XYZ file of C-alpha atoms in Angstrom:
530
model
C 33.880 80.939 36.433
C 31.589 82.952 37.116
C 31.179 87.080 35.733
C 31.272 88.680 39.118
C 34.926 87.488 39.727
C 35.803 89.355 37.443
C 34.305 92.892 37.227
C 34.188 95.408 39.845
C 31.372 95.030 42.186
C 28.352 97.149 41.304
C 29.231 99.709 43.800
C 32.585 100.345 42.377
C 31.212 99.820 38.690
C 32.681 103.053 36.894
C 32.068 103.238 33.519
C 34.026 105.526 31.408
C 34.838 106.862 27.784
C 37.514 107.985 26.013
C 37.779 109.558 22.123
C 40.623 110.165 20.522
C 40.593 113.167 18.003
C 43.796 112.095 15.059
C 45.045 113.490 11.469
C 43.139 110.611 9.572
C 40.031 109.596 12.034
C 38.382 109.998 15.415
C 38.014 107.182 17.487
C 35.374 106.236 21.266
C 36.151 103.291 23.023
C 33.869 103.059 26.121
C 35.201 100.784 28.919
C 34.520 98.662 32.230
C 37.389 98.339 34.727
C 38.465 94.936 35.610
C 39.703 94.283 38.944
C 43.780 93.699 37.447
C 44.101 97.262 36.808
C 42.772 96.197 33.103
C 39.438 96.889 31.641
C 36.370 94.896 29.248
C 35.492 97.163 25.903
C 31.597 98.018 26.177
C 31.842 99.669 22.404
C 33.642 101.215 20.432
C 33.428 103.992 17.268
C 35.631 105.300 14.503
C 35.220 108.105 11.866
C 37.536 108.987 9.238
C 37.185 112.227 8.959
C 40.975 113.870 7.759
C 40.881 116.547 9.891
C 44.733 117.272 8.466
C 43.891 116.779 5.197
C 45.884 119.460 3.666
C 47.666 120.725 6.568
C 50.849 120.474 5.616
C 49.775 123.160 2.656
C 47.845 125.641 4.342
C 48.675 125.045 7.932
C 44.685 125.037 8.827
C 42.147 122.260 9.815
C 40.509 120.750 7.096
C 36.641 122.709 6.924
C 34.738 119.998 5.571
C 36.310 117.778 7.789
C 35.839 119.999 10.769
C 31.723 120.024 9.858
C 32.408 116.256 9.712
C 34.223 115.989 13.134
C 31.859 117.807 15.097
C 28.937 115.330 13.683
C 30.728 112.681 14.649
C 32.456 114.621 18.544
C 27.951 114.576 19.109
C 27.576 111.045 17.935
C 30.179 109.736 19.897
C 29.134 111.675 23.007
C 25.473 110.515 22.449
C 26.965 107.076 22.613
C 28.559 107.789 25.784
C 25.786 109.063 27.373
C 23.904 106.060 26.490
C 26.449 103.888 28.047
C 25.739 106.239 31.281
C 29.506 107.000 31.829
C 30.935 108.357 34.617
C 33.824 110.358 33.429
C 35.129 111.206 29.039
C 38.245 111.840 28.015
C 38.532 113.607 24.935
C 42.824 113.925 23.439
C 43.338 115.662 20.214
C 46.750 115.021 18.725
C 49.164 116.295 15.756
C 45.937 117.659 13.448
C 44.749 120.229 16.120
C 48.210 120.379 17.911
C 49.854 121.836 14.934
C 47.154 123.757 12.729
C 46.772 127.254 13.605
C 42.889 127.220 13.571
C 43.401 124.210 16.673
C 42.376 126.586 19.048
C 39.099 127.957 17.375
C 38.301 123.704 16.488
C 38.391 123.120 19.842
C 36.187 126.008 21.029
C 33.668 125.075 19.306
C 33.756 121.096 20.409
C 33.749 123.576 23.576
C 30.549 125.656 22.664
C 28.393 122.510 20.187
C 28.900 119.731 22.626
C 30.218 121.199 25.739
C 33.449 118.908 25.868
C 36.504 119.655 26.656
C 39.646 118.582 23.527
C 42.694 118.018 25.654
C 45.633 119.149 23.171
C 48.380 116.997 24.196
C 52.289 117.137 23.017
C 54.003 114.628 21.458
C 55.797 113.808 24.212
C 52.432 112.918 25.714
C 50.798 111.239 22.784
C 54.401 109.028 22.714
C 53.852 107.970 26.690
C 50.448 106.644 26.250
C 51.130 104.964 23.145
C 54.659 102.602 25.547
C 52.339 103.154 28.427
C 49.629 100.673 26.728
C 52.911 98.543 24.691
C 54.234 98.364 28.702
C 51.183 96.790 30.038
C 50.651 94.379 27.380
C 54.335 93.069 26.602
C 56.937 92.033 28.568
C 59.620 93.944 28.272
C 62.071 93.208 31.004
C 65.578 92.920 29.956
C 64.626 94.052 26.066
C 65.958 97.610 24.925
C 62.799 97.858 22.324
C 61.703 100.431 19.716
C 57.962 101.486 20.356
C 57.052 103.288 16.937
C 53.146 104.538 16.664
C 52.117 105.881 13.366
C 49.300 108.282 12.992
C 48.071 110.280 10.530
C 50.418 113.402 11.420
C 53.262 111.927 13.034
C 55.310 109.180 14.336
C 56.559 108.777 17.812
C 59.426 106.682 18.623
C 60.260 105.273 21.626
C 63.048 103.859 23.063
C 63.517 102.228 25.940
C 65.477 99.706 28.322
C 62.229 97.738 29.852
C 59.648 99.266 30.709
C 61.707 102.545 31.163
C 62.058 105.387 28.875
C 65.301 105.995 27.456
C 64.214 108.638 24.599
C 60.954 109.736 22.803
C 61.935 111.129 19.111
C 58.511 112.857 17.607
C 59.015 113.157 13.523
C 56.158 114.798 11.411
C 56.457 111.385 9.878
C 52.814 110.807 9.617
C 50.850 108.649 6.471
C 48.489 111.133 6.062
C 51.043 113.792 5.113
C 53.963 111.636 3.138
C 50.931 110.118 0.706
C 50.297 114.425 0.845
C 53.917 115.627 0.466
C 54.435 112.770 -2.394
C 50.883 111.846 -4.188
C 51.820 108.120 -2.814
C 48.246 107.844 -3.238
C 48.906 107.148 -7.271
C 50.987 104.142 -8.469
C 54.743 105.370 -8.104
C 57.158 105.287 -10.075
C 60.942 104.277 -8.751
C 62.425 107.777 -8.760
C 58.978 108.932 -7.077
C 59.496 105.699 -4.219
C 62.601 106.049 -3.691
C 62.421 110.114 -3.096
C 59.614 108.949 -0.622
C 62.603 107.025 0.829
C 65.124 109.159 0.950
C 62.622 111.645 2.890
C 61.860 109.373 5.368
C 65.122 108.354 6.543
C 66.212 112.312 6.483
C 63.907 112.558 8.935
C 64.868 109.642 10.958
C 68.732 110.201 11.382
C 68.035 113.763 12.336
C 65.076 113.169 15.028
C 66.999 109.948 16.202
C 70.885 111.741 15.849
C 71.133 111.751 19.813
C 69.407 108.347 20.796
C 72.264 106.089 22.378
C 70.211 103.000 23.331
C 70.290 100.432 20.047
C 67.140 98.511 20.152
C 66.531 95.021 19.541
C 63.137 94.783 18.740
C 60.718 96.613 16.799
C 56.905 96.944 18.210
C 54.601 98.922 16.312
C 50.906 100.436 16.982
C 48.537 102.574 15.588
C 46.164 101.669 12.560
C 49.437 101.107 9.852
C 50.625 98.486 11.347
C 47.582 96.306 11.986
C 46.495 97.251 8.756
C 50.043 95.541 6.901
C 49.955 92.295 9.722
C 46.286 91.561 8.425
C 47.108 91.847 4.757
C 50.144 89.895 5.051
C 47.988 87.098 7.063
C 45.816 87.651 4.271
C 48.409 86.674 1.921
C 48.990 83.581 3.419
C 45.742 82.505 4.411
C 45.700 82.925 7.638
C 43.369 85.852 8.620
C 41.581 85.272 12.217
C 44.704 84.891 13.812
C 45.137 86.921 16.908
C 46.892 89.993 15.444
C 48.988 91.008 19.247
C 52.119 89.527 19.751
C 52.201 88.694 16.097
C 55.509 89.380 13.746
C 56.204 90.908 10.483
C 59.661 90.198 8.745
C 61.168 93.001 6.731
C 61.350 90.643 3.863
C 57.221 90.605 4.249
C 57.661 94.488 4.347
C 58.982 94.708 1.108
C 57.358 92.494 -0.558
C 54.278 93.856 -0.277
C 55.067 97.349 -0.401
C 56.588 97.053 -4.294
C 53.107 95.764 -4.810
C 51.573 98.611 -3.325
C 53.233 101.551 -4.704
C 52.688 100.097 -8.110
C 48.922 100.055 -8.124
C 46.453 103.042 -8.271
C 44.453 103.500 -4.931
C 41.176 102.053 -6.934
C 43.349 98.691 -7.108
C 44.046 98.302 -3.797
C 41.137 98.851 -1.633
C 39.830 95.920 -3.050
C 43.058 93.924 -1.670
C 42.134 91.431 1.677
C 43.009 93.213 5.057
C 42.919 96.198 3.779
C 40.596 98.482 5.161
C 39.336 101.094 1.773
C 39.334 104.128 4.026
C 43.465 103.428 4.542
C 44.171 102.706 0.752
C 44.787 105.728 -0.259
C 47.572 106.770 2.819
C 48.782 102.629 3.369
C 51.706 102.940 0.907
C 53.327 105.884 3.038
C 52.612 104.434 6.171
C 54.098 101.086 5.156
C 56.804 103.250 3.301
C 57.550 104.118 7.554
C 57.488 101.061 9.091
C 60.210 99.598 5.949
C 62.244 102.408 6.421
C 62.294 102.488 10.621
C 63.257 98.688 10.723
C 66.159 99.799 8.170
C 67.537 102.564 10.727
C 67.255 100.357 13.422
C 68.872 97.481 11.247
C 65.732 95.046 12.888
C 64.747 92.284 10.548
C 60.983 91.996 12.603
C 58.585 94.447 14.217
C 55.724 92.821 16.786
C 52.615 93.839 16.105
C 50.318 95.721 19.000
C 46.565 96.356 17.867
C 46.095 98.674 20.777
C 47.537 102.056 20.980
C 47.618 105.963 22.059
C 43.653 105.304 23.918
C 44.548 102.246 25.290
C 46.744 104.073 27.292
C 44.751 106.735 28.200
C 42.116 104.406 28.979
C 44.497 102.861 31.557
C 45.495 105.830 33.207
C 42.306 106.975 33.485
C 41.761 103.855 34.979
C 45.196 104.002 37.536
C 44.281 107.964 38.382
C 40.830 106.828 39.083
C 40.411 107.538 42.987
C 37.020 105.490 42.915
C 39.017 102.600 40.882
C 42.593 103.181 42.194
C 42.728 104.475 45.048
C 42.709 108.074 46.920
C 46.524 108.050 48.490
C 48.282 111.291 47.445
C 52.057 110.065 46.079
C 55.226 109.767 47.865
C 57.892 111.050 46.205
C 61.005 109.352 47.939
C 58.563 106.345 47.572
C 58.906 107.113 43.677
C 62.665 107.843 43.440
C 63.575 104.646 45.283
C 60.811 102.574 43.710
C 61.912 103.751 40.338
C 65.889 103.403 41.152
C 65.132 100.164 42.428
C 63.347 99.654 39.325
C 66.773 99.993 37.569
C 68.925 97.895 39.724
C 71.022 100.961 41.739
C 73.125 100.117 44.690
C 70.600 101.815 47.216
C 72.963 102.133 50.138
C 75.500 104.143 48.147
C 72.643 106.637 45.896
C 71.187 107.361 49.661
C 75.015 107.902 51.281
C 75.733 110.284 48.044
C 72.049 112.316 48.786
C 72.301 112.709 52.470
C 76.537 114.331 51.927
C 74.858 116.683 48.684
C 72.037 117.435 51.413
C 74.406 118.267 54.156
C 76.552 119.887 51.585
C 73.939 121.944 50.173
C 72.611 123.118 53.975
C 75.469 124.332 54.905
C 76.330 127.012 51.864
C 73.286 127.840 51.470
C 73.702 130.929 53.080
C 76.678 132.111 51.795
C 76.001 131.410 48.385
C 72.440 132.828 48.333
C 70.962 128.680 47.051
C 67.051 127.802 47.649
C 67.424 125.499 50.971
C 63.870 123.862 48.526
C 67.029 122.999 45.978
C 68.237 120.408 49.030
C 65.281 118.393 47.507
C 66.520 118.162 43.732
C 69.969 117.571 44.662
C 69.218 114.549 46.758
C 66.644 113.055 43.896
C 69.412 113.188 41.896
C 71.990 111.589 43.952
C 69.650 108.283 44.384
C 68.947 108.456 40.863
C 72.499 109.333 39.094
C 72.796 105.758 38.341
C 70.093 104.644 37.238
C 72.174 104.856 33.212
C 73.495 101.181 34.650
C 70.710 99.448 33.301
C 71.588 100.315 29.966
C 75.496 100.318 29.868
C 78.438 101.745 32.428
C 80.354 103.767 29.707
C 77.764 106.330 29.405
C 75.439 105.670 31.995
C 75.512 109.499 33.495
C 73.463 110.340 29.436
C 71.478 107.350 30.371
C 70.657 108.141 33.425
C 69.393 111.427 32.059
C 66.796 110.343 29.317
C 65.633 107.372 31.879
C 64.876 110.763 34.689
C 63.777 113.091 31.892
C 61.205 110.388 31.053
C 60.433 108.746 34.528
C 57.103 110.838 35.227
C 57.950 110.099 38.598
C 54.715 110.775 41.095
C 54.820 114.063 42.973
C 57.078 115.623 40.420
C 56.217 117.963 37.958
C 58.154 118.031 35.109
C 60.218 120.974 35.054
C 61.662 119.188 38.746
C 62.577 116.107 36.937
C 64.130 118.181 33.626
C 66.470 120.064 36.424
C 66.805 116.350 38.484
C 68.257 114.827 35.078
C 70.143 117.809 34.178
C 72.059 117.591 37.549
C 72.337 113.481 37.358
C 73.450 114.048 33.631
C 76.211 116.606 35.584
C 77.722 113.980 38.056
C 80.381 112.490 36.112
C 82.226 113.512 32.670
C 82.149 116.767 31.431
C 80.584 120.195 33.126
C 77.579 121.510 31.673
C 78.441 123.194 28.886
C 75.871 125.502 26.108
C 76.673 123.200 23.397
C 74.950 120.469 25.001
C 71.385 120.376 24.175
C 69.765 119.741 27.577
C 71.895 122.230 29.713
C 71.343 125.118 26.250
C 67.342 124.557 27.325
C 67.311 125.748 30.260
C 66.877 128.797 31.641
C 70.139 131.083 33.380
C 68.779 130.741 36.249
C 68.181 126.968 35.999
C 71.695 126.652 33.891
C 73.480 128.375 36.977
C 71.164 125.926 39.592
C 72.647 122.663 37.498
C 76.149 124.632 37.687
C 76.285 124.547 41.372
C 74.016 121.514 42.196
C 75.902 119.343 40.013
C 79.197 120.360 41.354
C 77.882 119.189 45.340
C 76.657 116.077 43.534
C 80.146 115.257 42.383
C 81.808 116.193 45.594
C 79.365 113.686 47.589
C 79.848 111.116 44.910
C 83.539 111.165 45.861
C 82.429 111.002 49.761
C 81.157 107.437 48.557
C 83.888 106.648 46.090
C 85.089 103.607 48.484
C 81.148 102.671 48.840
C 81.499 101.788 52.465
C 79.222 104.350 54.044
C 82.103 105.675 56.284
C 81.478 109.360 56.086
C 78.735 109.719 59.226
C 78.752 113.734 58.877
C 80.943 116.826 57.641
C 81.073 120.299 58.428
C 81.840 123.664 56.282
C 83.935 126.432 57.342
C 85.563 128.908 56.488
C 89.496 129.665 56.734
C 90.164 132.825 55.067
C 88.968 132.854 51.655
C 88.837 129.343 51.489
C 86.585 126.727 52.656
C 87.241 123.844 54.574
C 85.291 120.568 54.473
C 85.653 118.652 57.880
C 85.027 115.301 57.169
C 83.670 112.961 60.389
C 84.988 109.916 60.228
C 85.525 106.805 62.658
C 89.008 106.214 60.414
C 91.249 107.974 57.798
C 88.305 107.211 54.726
C 91.461 107.513 52.319
C 89.770 106.903 49.619
C 86.951 108.759 49.665
C 88.939 112.359 50.217
C 91.831 111.527 47.372
C 88.020 111.498 45.068
C 86.315 114.053 46.710
C 89.003 116.358 46.184
C 90.120 114.980 42.748
C 86.216 116.089 41.987
C 86.649 119.863 44.385
C 87.684 121.551 40.336
C 83.774 121.898 39.564
C 82.693 123.245 42.875
C 85.434 125.723 43.439
C 84.421 126.926 40.278
C 80.387 126.859 40.444
C 80.851 129.279 43.605
C 84.391 130.843 43.083
C 86.096 129.531 45.937
C 88.652 127.071 46.826
C 87.883 123.634 49.250
C 90.192 122.202 51.318
C 89.218 118.101 52.190
C 90.295 117.705 55.953
C 90.132 114.075 57.881
C 88.068 114.454 61.060
C 87.523 111.946 64.443
C 83.890 112.342 65.616
C 85.533 113.579 68.444
C 88.046 115.950 67.094
C 85.001 117.315 65.444
C 82.694 117.356 69.207
C 85.473 119.809 70.208
C 85.221 122.355 67.451
C 83.304 125.457 68.136
C 80.182 125.185 66.003
C 80.941 129.299 64.586
C 84.083 128.180 63.770
């Protein structure tokens, strides 16, 4: 098959470059997009600068590493220029993110090279790692944990299929743990147990709210690929593809026990182990071992790409020259996400319609922002996405799935509000002790209380899942609100359920609510101002 059938035509050629400034190393990848949304690597470069060396103790970037990193960035910039790349993005992760002089480093990079460094959050780092996994593995129907181990942190992503349920950002980095536990030297059993206990405590702390139980661990980052290469070398299998290869916990435990007894100088000669990783490999493999233990998993699948790959794929997807220049349609993105989660689309749209009607009719009386109609309607259509995980806790799963969905057209704060509104469509009402609710501002807490109460009521009005309710009208009768539910026949189940769910509405708005059925003929005769 000829090359032209694979690659973009010359007028669409759009060479891209991405640089990842990590705690342990700086890496460059230069690529050319392919038609199917993937890319062909043209060149790569790596510099092990240890920018985060000593960060845990000093809170600052290593001065020698800063100079080495600046030189590496200048060199990488020149390489990218030689390939005539049209777009170059530079991201920085844990070390620059945490260091008090991180902003100074970024400013120096800008002054000396002209490059803009984007310091990304641990959440964004996790999203990029997962995006890479989702594009390279078939995840449909699987509950997975994806772990990306770096020098300063490990991001753990829990997902059902291609949908993220939770992100757990931990300070469990290979460089950080090596310095804290001196694991570049041989460890006694007591020292080794202290290292493992420290990892276990952090994993318990950071995953205590996780509801999803993964059946598979996928590992990305240099520690995982090094692990696989060392085990392959020990079995005489070097040269086999790394991506998709599997490593058992027995293999991990055996290798870890061997490594922890060896000085870093002796480790350098081990087949499959890069010399510049020899001093941090014990801490890195220990993280893998405890992840497997924590999630009770006996095997890990290796991914030989990670954050840089996710960044490159994101650049390709967002480039107008490659992906097209259409503005995101919010409604379309909600529908696509709801469909992907297998929700009942008609039921969700009916609840959204009724919730919107309720809000619009009481907005002036209670000082609601009419623009919030879009929030409650989106929450209505997404309230049941948590069924993808399980029924019993589906409202909580819905919260995490929406929060991590990155729906096109929505800002992160909007998704946080939508996720909270959907979270409280059933079960307990919002409480200050709920972490997801307590972290909102006072104004947003009030919005969530009121909008989730509207959503509960609207959900009750389609409890029969038959879309019987054609319309509704809300009037006042003294100090009582009256909701006229308009339907051709008495929607007995729907009205009964709405009445049971009216307590939250009455508390949120401070007025009793009466619900009455009204035939369309009667509704037509009722004065509009009643």
